[in-house]
Backbone as CSV, one residue per row, in Angstrom:
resi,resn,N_x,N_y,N_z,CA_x,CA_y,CA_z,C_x,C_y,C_z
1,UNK,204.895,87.161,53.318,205.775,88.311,53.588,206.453,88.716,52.282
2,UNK,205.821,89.798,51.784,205.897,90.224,50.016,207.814,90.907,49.924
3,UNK,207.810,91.325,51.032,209.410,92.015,51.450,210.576,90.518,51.410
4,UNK,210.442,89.732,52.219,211.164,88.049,52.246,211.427,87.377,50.797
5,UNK,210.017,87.781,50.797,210.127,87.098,48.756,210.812,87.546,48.200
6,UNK,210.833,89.229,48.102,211.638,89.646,46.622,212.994,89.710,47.620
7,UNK,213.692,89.424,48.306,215.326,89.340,48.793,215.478,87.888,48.626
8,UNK,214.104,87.118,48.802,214.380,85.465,47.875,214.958,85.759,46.661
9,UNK,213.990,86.242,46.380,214.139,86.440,44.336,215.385,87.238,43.957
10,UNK,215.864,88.342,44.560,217.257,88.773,44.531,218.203,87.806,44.467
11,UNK,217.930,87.366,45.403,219.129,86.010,45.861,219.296,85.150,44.450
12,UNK,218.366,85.035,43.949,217.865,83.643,43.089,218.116,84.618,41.731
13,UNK,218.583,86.098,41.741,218.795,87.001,40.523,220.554,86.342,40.599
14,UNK,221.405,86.563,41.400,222.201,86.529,41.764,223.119,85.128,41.356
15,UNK,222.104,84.129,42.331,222.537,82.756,42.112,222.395,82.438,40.496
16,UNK,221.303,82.517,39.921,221.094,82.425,38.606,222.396,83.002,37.463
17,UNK,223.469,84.233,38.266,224.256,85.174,37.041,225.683,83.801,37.015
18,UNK,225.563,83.372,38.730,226.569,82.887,38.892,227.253,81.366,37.861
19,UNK,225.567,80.759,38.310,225.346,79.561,37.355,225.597,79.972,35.482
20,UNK,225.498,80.585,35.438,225.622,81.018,34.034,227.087,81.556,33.478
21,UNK,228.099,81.297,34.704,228.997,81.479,34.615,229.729,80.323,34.600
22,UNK,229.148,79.226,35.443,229.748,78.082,35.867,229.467,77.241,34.629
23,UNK,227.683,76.718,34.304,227.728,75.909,33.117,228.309,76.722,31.874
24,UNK,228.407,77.965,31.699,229.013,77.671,30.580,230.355,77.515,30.547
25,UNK,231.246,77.270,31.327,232.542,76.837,31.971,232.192,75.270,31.258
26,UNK,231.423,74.245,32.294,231.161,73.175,31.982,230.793,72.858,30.783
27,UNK,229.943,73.767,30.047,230.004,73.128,28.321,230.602,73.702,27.437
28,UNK,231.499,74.860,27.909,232.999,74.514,27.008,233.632,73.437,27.228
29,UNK,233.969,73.369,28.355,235.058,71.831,29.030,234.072,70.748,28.009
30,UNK,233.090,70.680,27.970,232.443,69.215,27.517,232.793,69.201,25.779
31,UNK,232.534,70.857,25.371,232.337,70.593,24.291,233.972,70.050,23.806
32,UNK,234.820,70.818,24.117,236.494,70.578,24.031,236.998,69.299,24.231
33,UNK,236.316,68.481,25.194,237.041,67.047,25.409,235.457,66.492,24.531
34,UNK,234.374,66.459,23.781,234.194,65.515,22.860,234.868,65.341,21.677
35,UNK,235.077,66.804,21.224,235.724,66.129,20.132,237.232,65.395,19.829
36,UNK,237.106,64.759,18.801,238.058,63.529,19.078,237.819,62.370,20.197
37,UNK,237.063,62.578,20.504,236.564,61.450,21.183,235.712,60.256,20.535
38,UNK,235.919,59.171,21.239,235.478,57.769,20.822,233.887,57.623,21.045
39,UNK,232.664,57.657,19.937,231.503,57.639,20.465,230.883,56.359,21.750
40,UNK,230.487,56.812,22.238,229.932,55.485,23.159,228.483,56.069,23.548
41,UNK,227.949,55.354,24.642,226.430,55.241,25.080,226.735,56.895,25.850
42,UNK,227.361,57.381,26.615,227.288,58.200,27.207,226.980,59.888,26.203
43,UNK,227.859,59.523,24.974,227.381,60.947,24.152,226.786,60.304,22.446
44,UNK,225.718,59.361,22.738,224.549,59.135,21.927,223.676,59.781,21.688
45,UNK,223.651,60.605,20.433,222.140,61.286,20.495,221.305,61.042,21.168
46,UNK,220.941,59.816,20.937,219.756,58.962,21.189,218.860,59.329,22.679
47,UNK,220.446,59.087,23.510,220.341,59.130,24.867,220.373,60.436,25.751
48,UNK,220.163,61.615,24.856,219.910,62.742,25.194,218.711,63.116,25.680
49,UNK,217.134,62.251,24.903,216.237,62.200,25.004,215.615,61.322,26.058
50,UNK,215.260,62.118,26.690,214.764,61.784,27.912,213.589,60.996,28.203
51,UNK,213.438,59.800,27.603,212.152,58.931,27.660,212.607,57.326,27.944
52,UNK,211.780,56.962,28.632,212.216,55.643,29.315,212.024,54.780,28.715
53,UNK,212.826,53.859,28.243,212.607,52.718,27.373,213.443,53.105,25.973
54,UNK,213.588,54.432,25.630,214.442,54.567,24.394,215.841,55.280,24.599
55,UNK,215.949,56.342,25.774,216.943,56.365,26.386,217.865,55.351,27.202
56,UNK,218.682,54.671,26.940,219.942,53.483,27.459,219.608,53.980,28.995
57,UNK,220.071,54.768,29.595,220.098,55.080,30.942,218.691,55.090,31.371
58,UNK,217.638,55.069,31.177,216.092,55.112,31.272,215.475,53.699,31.017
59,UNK,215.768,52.363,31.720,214.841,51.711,31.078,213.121,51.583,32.043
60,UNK,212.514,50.791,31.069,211.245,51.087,31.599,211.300,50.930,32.918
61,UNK,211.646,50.277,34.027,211.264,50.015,34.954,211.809,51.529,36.496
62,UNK,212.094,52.255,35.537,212.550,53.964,36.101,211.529,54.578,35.541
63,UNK,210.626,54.247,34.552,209.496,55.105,34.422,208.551,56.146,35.505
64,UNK,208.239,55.251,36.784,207.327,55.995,38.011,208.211,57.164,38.498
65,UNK,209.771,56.942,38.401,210.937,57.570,39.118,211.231,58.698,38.184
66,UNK,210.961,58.757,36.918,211.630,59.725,36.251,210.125,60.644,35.900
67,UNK,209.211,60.066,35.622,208.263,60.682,35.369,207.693,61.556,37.066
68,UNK,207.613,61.054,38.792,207.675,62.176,39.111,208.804,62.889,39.584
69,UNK,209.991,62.707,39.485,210.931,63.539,38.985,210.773,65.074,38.322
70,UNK,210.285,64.429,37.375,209.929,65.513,36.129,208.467,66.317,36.586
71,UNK,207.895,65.715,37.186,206.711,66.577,37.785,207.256,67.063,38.800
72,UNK,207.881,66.987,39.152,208.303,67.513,40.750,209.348,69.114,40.067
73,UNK,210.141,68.511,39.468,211.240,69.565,39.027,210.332,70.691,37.963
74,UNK,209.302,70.938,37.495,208.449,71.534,36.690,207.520,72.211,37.519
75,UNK,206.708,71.428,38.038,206.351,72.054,39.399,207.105,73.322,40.336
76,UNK,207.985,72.583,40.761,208.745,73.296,41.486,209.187,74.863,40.993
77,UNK,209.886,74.669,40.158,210.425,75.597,38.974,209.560,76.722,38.739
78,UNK,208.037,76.165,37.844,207.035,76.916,38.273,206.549,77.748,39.307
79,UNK,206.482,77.426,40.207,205.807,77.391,41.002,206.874,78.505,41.733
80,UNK,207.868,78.929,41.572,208.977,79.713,42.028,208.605,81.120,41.236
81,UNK,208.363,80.598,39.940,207.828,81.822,39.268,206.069,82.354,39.430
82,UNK,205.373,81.579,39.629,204.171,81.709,40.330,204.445,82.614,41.564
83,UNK,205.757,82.164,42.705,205.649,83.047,43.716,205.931,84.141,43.728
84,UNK,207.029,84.605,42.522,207.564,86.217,41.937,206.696,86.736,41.583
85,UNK,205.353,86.234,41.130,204.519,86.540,40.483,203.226,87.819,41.723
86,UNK,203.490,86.993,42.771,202.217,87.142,43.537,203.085,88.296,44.813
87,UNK,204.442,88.285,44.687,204.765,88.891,45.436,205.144,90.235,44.510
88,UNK,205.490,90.154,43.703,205.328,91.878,42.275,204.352,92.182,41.930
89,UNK,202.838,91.569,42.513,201.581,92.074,42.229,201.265,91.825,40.788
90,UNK,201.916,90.647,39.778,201.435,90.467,38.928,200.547,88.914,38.627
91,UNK,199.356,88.866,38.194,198.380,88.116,38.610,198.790,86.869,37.537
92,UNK,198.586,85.700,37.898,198.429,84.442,37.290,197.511,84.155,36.436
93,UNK,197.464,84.104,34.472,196.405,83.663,34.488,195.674,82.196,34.510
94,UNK,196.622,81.253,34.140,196.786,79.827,34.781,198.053,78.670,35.085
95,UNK,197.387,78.172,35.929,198.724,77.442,36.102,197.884,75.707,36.304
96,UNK,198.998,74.812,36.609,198.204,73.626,36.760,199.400,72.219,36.067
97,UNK,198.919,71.351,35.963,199.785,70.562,35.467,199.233,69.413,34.112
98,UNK,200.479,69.650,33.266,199.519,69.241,31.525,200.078,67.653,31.851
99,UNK,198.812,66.878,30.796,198.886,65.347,31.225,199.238,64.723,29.726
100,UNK,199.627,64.274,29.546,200.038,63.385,28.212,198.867,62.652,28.013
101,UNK,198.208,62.256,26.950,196.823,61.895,26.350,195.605,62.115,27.808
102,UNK,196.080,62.835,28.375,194.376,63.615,29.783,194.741,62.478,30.373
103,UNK,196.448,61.486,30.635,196.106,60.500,31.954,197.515,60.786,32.665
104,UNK,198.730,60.963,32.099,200.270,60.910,32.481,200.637,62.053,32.887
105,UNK,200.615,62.274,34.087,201.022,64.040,34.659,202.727,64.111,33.819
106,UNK,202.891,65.220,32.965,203.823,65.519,32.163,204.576,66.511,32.642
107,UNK,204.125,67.939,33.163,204.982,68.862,33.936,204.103,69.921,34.205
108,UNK,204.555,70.422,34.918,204.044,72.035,35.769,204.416,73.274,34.528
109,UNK,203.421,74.136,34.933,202.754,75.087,33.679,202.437,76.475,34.713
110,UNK,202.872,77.886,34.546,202.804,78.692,34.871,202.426,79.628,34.252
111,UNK,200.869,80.340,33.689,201.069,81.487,33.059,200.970,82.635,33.377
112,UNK,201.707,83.775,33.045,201.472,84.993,34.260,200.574,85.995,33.199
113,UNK,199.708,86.480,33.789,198.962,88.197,33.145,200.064,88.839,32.112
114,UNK,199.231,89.383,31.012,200.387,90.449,30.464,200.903,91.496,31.190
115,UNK,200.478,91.655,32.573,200.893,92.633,33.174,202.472,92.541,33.026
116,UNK,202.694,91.546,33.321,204.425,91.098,32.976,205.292,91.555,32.479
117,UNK,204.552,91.780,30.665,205.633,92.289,29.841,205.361,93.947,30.027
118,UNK,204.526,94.279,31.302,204.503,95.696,31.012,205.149,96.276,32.353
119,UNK,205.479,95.303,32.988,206.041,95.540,34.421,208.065,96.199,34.241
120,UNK,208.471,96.688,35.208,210.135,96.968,35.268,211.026,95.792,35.016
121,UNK,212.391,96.231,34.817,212.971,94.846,34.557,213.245,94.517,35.678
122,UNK,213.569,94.693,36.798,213.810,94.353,38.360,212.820,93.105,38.744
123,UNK,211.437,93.490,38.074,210.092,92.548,38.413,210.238,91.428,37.053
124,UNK,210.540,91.458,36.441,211.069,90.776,35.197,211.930,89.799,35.384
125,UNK,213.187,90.398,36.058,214.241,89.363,36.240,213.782,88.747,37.293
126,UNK,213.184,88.832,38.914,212.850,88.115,39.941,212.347,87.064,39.383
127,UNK,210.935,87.356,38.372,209.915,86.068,38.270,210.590,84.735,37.574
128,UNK,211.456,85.622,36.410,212.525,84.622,35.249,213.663,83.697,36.174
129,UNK,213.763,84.144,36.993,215.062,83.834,37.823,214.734,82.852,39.394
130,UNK,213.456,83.056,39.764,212.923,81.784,41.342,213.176,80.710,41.076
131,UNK,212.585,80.427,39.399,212.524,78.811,39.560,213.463,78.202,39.332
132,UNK,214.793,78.725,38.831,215.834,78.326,38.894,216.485,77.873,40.273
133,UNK,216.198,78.799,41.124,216.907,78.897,42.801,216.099,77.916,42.808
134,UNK,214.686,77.737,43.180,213.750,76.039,43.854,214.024,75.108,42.816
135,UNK,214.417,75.266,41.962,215.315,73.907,41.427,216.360,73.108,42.206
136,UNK,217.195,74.344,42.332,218.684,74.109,43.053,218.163,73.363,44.797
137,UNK,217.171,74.121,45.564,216.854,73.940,46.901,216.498,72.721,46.799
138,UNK,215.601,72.065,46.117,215.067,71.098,45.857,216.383,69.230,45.420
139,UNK,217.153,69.932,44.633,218.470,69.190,44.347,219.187,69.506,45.927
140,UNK,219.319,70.109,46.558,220.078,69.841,47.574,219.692,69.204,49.031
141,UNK,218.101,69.445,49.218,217.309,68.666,49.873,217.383,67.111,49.404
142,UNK,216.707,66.844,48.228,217.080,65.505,48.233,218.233,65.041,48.019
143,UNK,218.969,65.789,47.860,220.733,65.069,47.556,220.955,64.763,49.160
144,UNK,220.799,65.428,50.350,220.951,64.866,51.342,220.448,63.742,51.603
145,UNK,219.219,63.589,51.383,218.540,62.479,51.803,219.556,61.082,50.918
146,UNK,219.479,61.151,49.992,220.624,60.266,48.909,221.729,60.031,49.954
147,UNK,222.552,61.046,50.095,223.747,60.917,50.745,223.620,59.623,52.294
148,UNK,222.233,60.456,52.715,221.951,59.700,54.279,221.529,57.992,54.603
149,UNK,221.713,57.800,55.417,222.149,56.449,56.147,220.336,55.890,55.270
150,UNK,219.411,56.607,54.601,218.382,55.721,54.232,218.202,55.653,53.128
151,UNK,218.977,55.261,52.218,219.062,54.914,51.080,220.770,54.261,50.767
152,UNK,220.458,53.487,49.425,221.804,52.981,49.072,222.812,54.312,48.752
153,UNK,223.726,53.766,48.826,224.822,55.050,48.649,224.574,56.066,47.249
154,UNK,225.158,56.516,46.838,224.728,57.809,45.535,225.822,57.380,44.428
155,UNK,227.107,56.522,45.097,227.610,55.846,43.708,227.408,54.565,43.601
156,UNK,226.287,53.998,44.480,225.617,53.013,43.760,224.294,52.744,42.904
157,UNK,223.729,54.199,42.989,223.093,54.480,42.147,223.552,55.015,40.426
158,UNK,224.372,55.905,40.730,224.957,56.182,39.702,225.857,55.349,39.012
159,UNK,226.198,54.309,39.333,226.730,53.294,38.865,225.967,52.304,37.853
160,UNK,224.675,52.316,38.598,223.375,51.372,38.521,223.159,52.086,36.979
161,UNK,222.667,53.299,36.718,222.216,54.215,35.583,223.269,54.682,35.013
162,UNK,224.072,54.999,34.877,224.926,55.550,34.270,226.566,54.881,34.382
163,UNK,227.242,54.831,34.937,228.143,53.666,35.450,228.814,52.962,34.619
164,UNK,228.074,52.145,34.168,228.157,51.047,32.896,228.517,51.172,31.670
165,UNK,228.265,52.664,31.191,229.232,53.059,29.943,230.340,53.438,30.112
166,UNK,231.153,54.080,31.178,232.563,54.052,31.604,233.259,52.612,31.650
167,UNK,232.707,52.366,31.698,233.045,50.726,32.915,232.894,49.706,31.732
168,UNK,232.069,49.940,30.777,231.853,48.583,29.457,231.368,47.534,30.311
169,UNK,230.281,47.898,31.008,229.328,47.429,31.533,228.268,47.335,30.868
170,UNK,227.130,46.823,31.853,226.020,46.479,30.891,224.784,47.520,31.294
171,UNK,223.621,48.146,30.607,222.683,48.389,30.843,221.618,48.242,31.541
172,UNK,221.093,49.460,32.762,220.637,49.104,33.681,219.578,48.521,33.334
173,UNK,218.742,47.101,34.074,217.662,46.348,34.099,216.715,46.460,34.601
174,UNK,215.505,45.785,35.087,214.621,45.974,35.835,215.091,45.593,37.010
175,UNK,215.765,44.363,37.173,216.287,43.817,38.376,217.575,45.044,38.812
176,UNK,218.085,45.334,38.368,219.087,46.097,39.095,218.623,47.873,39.414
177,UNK,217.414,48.570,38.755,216.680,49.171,39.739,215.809,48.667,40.648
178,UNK,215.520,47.481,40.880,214.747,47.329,41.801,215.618,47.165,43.092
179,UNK,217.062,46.414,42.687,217.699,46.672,43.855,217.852,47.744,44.630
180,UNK,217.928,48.772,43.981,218.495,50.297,44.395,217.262,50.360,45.542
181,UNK,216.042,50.421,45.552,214.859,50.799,46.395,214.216,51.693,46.140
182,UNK,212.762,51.736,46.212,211.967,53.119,45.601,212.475,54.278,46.067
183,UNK,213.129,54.543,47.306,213.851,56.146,48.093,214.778,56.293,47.070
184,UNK,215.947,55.307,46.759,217.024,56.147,46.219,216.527,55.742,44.992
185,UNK,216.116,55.171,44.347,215.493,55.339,42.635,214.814,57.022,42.850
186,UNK,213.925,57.012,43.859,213.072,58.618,43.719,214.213,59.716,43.987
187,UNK,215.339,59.271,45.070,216.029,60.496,45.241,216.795,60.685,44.041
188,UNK,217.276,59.733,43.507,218.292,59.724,42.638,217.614,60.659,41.497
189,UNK,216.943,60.358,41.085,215.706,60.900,39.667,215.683,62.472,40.392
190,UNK,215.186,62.964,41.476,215.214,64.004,41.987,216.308,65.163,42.058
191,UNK,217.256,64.305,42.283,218.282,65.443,42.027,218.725,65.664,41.229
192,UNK,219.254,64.286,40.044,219.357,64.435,38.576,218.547,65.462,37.581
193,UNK,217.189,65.813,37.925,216.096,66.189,36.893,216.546,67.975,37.720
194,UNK,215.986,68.022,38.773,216.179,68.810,39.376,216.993,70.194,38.693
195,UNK,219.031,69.160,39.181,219.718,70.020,38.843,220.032,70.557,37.435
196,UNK,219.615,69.363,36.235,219.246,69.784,35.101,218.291,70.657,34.511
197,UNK,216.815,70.685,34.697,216.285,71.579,34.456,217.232,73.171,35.168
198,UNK,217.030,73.384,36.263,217.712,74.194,36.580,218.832,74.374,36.007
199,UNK,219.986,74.069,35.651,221.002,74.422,35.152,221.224,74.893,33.694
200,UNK,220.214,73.935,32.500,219.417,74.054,31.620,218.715,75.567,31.387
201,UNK,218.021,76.127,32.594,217.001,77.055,32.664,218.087,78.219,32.566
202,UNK,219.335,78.191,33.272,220.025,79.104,33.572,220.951,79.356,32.695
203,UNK,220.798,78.680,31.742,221.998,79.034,30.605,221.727,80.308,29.631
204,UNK,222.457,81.326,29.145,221.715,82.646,28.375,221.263,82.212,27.194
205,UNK,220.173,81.306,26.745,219.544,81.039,25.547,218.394,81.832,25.528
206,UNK,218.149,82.806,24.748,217.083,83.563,24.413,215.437,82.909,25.271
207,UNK,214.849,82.064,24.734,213.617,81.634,25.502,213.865,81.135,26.803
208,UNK,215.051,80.787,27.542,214.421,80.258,28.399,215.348,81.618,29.408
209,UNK,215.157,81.246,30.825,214.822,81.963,31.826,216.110,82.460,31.916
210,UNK,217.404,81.794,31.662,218.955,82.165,31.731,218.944,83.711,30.392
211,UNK,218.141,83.343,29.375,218.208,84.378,28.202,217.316,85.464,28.771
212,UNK,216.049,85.329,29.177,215.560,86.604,29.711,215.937,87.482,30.619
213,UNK,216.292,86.923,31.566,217.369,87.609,32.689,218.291,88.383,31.912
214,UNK,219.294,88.067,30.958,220.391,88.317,30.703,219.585,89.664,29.984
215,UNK,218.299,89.232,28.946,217.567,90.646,28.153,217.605,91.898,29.029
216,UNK,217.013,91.364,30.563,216.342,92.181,31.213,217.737,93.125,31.812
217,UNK,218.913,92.593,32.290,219.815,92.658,33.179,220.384,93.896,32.042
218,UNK,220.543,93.598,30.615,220.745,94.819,29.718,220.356,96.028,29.573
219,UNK,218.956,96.177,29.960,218.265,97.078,29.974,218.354,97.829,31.646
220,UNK,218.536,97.003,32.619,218.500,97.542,33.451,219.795,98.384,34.220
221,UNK,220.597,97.835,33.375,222.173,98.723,33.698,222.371,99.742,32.584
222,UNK,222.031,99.232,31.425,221.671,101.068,30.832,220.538,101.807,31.411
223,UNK,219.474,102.081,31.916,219.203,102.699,32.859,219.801,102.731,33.833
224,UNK,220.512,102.218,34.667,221.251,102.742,35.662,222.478,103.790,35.455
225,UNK,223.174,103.437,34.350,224.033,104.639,33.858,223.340,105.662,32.818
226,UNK,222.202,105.615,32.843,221.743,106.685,31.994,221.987,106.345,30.393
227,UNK,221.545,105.099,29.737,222.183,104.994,28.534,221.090,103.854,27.974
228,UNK,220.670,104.465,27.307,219.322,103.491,26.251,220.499,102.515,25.019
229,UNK,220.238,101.283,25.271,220.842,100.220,24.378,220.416,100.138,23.373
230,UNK,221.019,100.217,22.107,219.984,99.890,20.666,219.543,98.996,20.650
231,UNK,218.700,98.801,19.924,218.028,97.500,19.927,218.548,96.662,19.009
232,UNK,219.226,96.886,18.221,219.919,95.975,16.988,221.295,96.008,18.164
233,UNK,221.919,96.522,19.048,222.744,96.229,19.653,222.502,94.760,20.493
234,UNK,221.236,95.622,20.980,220.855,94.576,21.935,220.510,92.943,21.945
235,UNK,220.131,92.967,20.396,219.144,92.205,19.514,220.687,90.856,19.411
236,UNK,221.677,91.780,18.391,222.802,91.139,18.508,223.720,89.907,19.956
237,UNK,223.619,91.306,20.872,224.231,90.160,21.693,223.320,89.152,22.342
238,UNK,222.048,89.506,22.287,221.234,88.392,22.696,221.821,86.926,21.809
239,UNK,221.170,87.455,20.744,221.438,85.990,19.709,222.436,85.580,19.660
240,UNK,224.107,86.357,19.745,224.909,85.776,19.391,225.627,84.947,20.579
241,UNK,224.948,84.880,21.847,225.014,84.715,23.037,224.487,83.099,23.169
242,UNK,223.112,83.491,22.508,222.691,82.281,22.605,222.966,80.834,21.073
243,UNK,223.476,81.810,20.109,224.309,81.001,18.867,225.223,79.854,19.449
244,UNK,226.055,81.331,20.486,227.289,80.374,20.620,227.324,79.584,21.701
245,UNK,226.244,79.599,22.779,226.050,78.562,23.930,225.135,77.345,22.717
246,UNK,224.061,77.382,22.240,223.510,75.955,21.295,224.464,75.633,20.905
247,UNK,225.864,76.550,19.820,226.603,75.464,19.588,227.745,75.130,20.703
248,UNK,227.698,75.165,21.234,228.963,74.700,22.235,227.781,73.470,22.560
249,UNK,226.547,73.214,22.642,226.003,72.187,23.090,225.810,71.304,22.215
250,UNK,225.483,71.351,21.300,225.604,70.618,19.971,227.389,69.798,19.623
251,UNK,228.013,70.500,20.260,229.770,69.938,19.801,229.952,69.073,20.905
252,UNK,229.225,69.445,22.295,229.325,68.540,23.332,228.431,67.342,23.348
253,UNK,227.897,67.373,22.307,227.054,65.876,21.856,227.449,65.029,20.828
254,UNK,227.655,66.196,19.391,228.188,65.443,18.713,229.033,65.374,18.506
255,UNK,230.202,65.807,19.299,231.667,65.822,18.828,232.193,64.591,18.306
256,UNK,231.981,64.070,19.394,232.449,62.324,18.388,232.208,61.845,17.299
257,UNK,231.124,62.905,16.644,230.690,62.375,15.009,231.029,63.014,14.161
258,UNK,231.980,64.138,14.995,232.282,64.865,14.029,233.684,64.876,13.215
């Protein structure tokens, strides 16, 4: 139902302006209380990077959990823009999922026709803007399940992974994810990856889906008032948009080193 979809994708235009209001709320607040702050495990470079075994909060034995996590939240994401795709009549030319050396499913891959860049911005912003919303649907589906009577509680997970640097605790083990149970190790990874990519996606940084929206959303309200944007206007607030969200993220990492 091609009509259902695009009042999805509205919705998900919408939800997407809101989020972009909220995190960057949240990484001012972050960036403002790192600095002067005391470095610890929680704002480690190191541990920004999302790989199991070299990330503190990632040790190997969260590998199965974070890796489909990460297929799931890529997928998903995708696959939101795959559906903007098919409901604006613009054709796919592949999609599928890329494997780390042809064996480790790595993430979901969407490519759309150039019809795309030749399409309205209305059809522009829908496709940029789904996979953000099935991010979010996806984080709130399994966050229930987390919450519910079949799995360990959600601050004993988060305690388990993360926890331990508040606390001058110790680093999660193999034995202490195995306690947690494969449901809430998978839910937990699920909503974590989830609401990050998504939130991530939605921020106004030029390449990703929060920055195109914002391109498109420019263009489409000077046409609505009758008013062509320069392009060195335009050009400007793009970048300086996305200048000053990288660095507000950069101060919320390294503030403590600084």
């Amino acid at each position: 139902d091609q009509p259902a979809v695009r009042r999805w994708c509205d919705l998900a235009i919408a939800t997407l302006f809101m989020l972009q209001v909220g995190t960057l709320v949240l990484v001012t607040v972050a960036a403002g209380n790192a600095l002067g702050r005391e470095p610890t495990a929680l704002n480690d470079p190191v541990n920004t990077i999302a790989i199991p075994g070299v990330n503190e909060f990632m040790p190997l034995a969260s590998t199965p959990y974070v890796v489909l996590a990460l297929v799931v939240a890529t997928v998903v994401h995708e696959g939101g823009h795959a559906l903007a795709c098919r409901a604006e009549g613009v054709p796919v030319e592949e999609w599928g999922v890329a494997l780390l050396l042809g064996v480790v499913p790595l993430a979901g891959y969407v490519l759309p026709d150039d019809a795309l860049d030749e399409a309205d911005a209305r059809t522009r912003m829908r496709v940029f803007a789904l996979g953000v919303q099935h991010n979010l649907v996806v984080t709130v589906l399994t966050g229930a399940v987390l919450v519910s009577s079949l799995t360990a509680s959600p601050t004993e997970g988060f305690l388990t992974y993360f926890g331990w640097a508040a606390t001058g605790g110790t680093a999660p083990t193999a034995a202490s994810v195995a306690a947690l149970g494969p449901l809430t190790n998978a839910c937990f990874w699920l909503v974590l990856l989830n609401a990050n990519v998504g939130l991530l996606n939605a921020l106004p940084i030029g390449p990703l889906d929060g920055g195109r929206v914002l391109s498109e959303a420019i263009d489409a309200v000077g046409a609505r008032v009758a008013y062509t944007v320069p392009p060195v206007a335009k050009r400007l607030a793009l970048y300086g948009t996305s200048g000053a969200v990288v660095g507000l993220l950069v101060v919320a990492i390294l503030g403590p080193y600084l």
